[in-house]
């Protein structure tokens, strides 16, 4: 289930915007 990974990645990017 890569969908969960993508969602988590997006959340991480929003949470920790470089």
mmCIF file of N, CA and C in Angstrom:
data_model
loop_
_atom_site.group_PDB
_atom_site.id
_atom_site.type_symbol
_atom_site.label_atom_id
_atom_site.label_comp_id
_atom_site.label_asym_id
_atom_site.label_seq_id
_atom_site.Cartn_x
_atom_site.Cartn_y
_atom_site.Cartn_z
ATOM 1 N N UNK A 1 0.855 -1.213 0.000
ATOM 2 C CA UNK A 1 0.000 0.000 0.000
ATOM 3 C C UNK A 1 0.877 1.244 0.000
ATOM 4 N N UNK A 2 1.270 1.664 -1.174
ATOM 5 C CA UNK A 2 2.123 2.854 -1.262
ATOM 6 C C UNK A 2 1.303 4.119 -1.033
ATOM 7 N N UNK A 3 -0.001 3.984 -1.184
ATOM 8 C CA UNK A 3 -0.864 5.172 -0.980
ATOM 9 C C UNK A 3 -0.646 5.749 0.417
ATOM 10 N N UNK A 4 -0.563 4.865 1.400
ATOM 11 C CA UNK A 4 -0.353 5.328 2.778
ATOM 12 C C UNK A 4 0.999 6.035 2.880
ATOM 13 N N UNK A 5 1.977 5.474 2.208
ATOM 14 C CA UNK A 5 3.314 6.072 2.246
ATOM 15 C C UNK A 5 3.276 7.477 1.638
ATOM 16 N N UNK A 6 2.562 7.591 0.527
ATOM 17 C CA UNK A 6 2.464 8.903 -0.141
ATOM 18 C C UNK A 6 1.784 9.905 0.780
ATOM 19 N N UNK A 7 0.699 9.456 1.408
ATOM 20 C CA UNK A 7 -0.029 10.366 2.318
ATOM 21 C C UNK A 7 0.881 10.763 3.485
ATOM 22 N N UNK A 8 1.596 9.793 4.014
ATOM 23 C CA UNK A 8 2.495 10.071 5.137
ATOM 24 C C UNK A 8 3.600 11.031 4.692
ATOM 25 N N UNK A 9 4.113 10.814 3.495
ATOM 26 C CA UNK A 9 5.180 11.685 2.971
ATOM 27 C C UNK A 9 4.645 13.107 2.829
ATOM 28 N N UNK A 10 3.449 13.244 2.289
ATOM 29 C CA UNK A 10 2.866 14.578 2.119
ATOM 30 C C UNK A 10 2.679 15.231 3.485
ATOM 31 N N UNK A 11 2.206 14.477 4.454
ATOM 32 C CA UNK A 11 1.985 15.022 5.800
ATOM 33 C C UNK A 11 3.338 15.437 6.383
ATOM 34 N N UNK A 12 4.358 14.629 6.170
ATOM 35 C CA UNK A 12 5.685 14.941 6.690
ATOM 36 C C UNK A 12 6.208 16.225 6.055
ATOM 37 N N UNK A 13 5.993 16.366 4.761
ATOM 38 C CA UNK A 13 6.475 17.568 4.060
ATOM 39 C C UNK A 13 5.761 18.800 4.608
ATOM 40 N N UNK A 14 4.467 18.638 4.903
ATOM 41 C CA UNK A 14 3.705 19.777 5.430
ATOM 42 C C UNK A 14 4.111 20.041 6.878
ATOM 43 N N UNK A 15 4.426 18.971 7.578
ATOM 44 C CA UNK A 15 4.805 19.112 8.980
ATOM 45 C C UNK A 15 6.241 19.632 9.106
ATOM 46 N N UNK A 16 7.095 19.118 8.219
ATOM 47 C CA UNK A 16 8.498 19.552 8.242
ATOM 48 C C UNK A 16 8.903 20.077 6.873
ATOM 49 N N UNK A 17 8.381 21.234 6.512
ATOM 50 C CA UNK A 17 8.700 21.836 5.217
ATOM 51 C C UNK A 17 10.158 22.279 5.157
ATOM 52 N N UNK A 18 10.882 21.761 4.188
ATOM 53 C CA UNK A 18 12.300 22.103 4.086
ATOM 54 C C UNK A 18 12.456 23.530 3.571
#
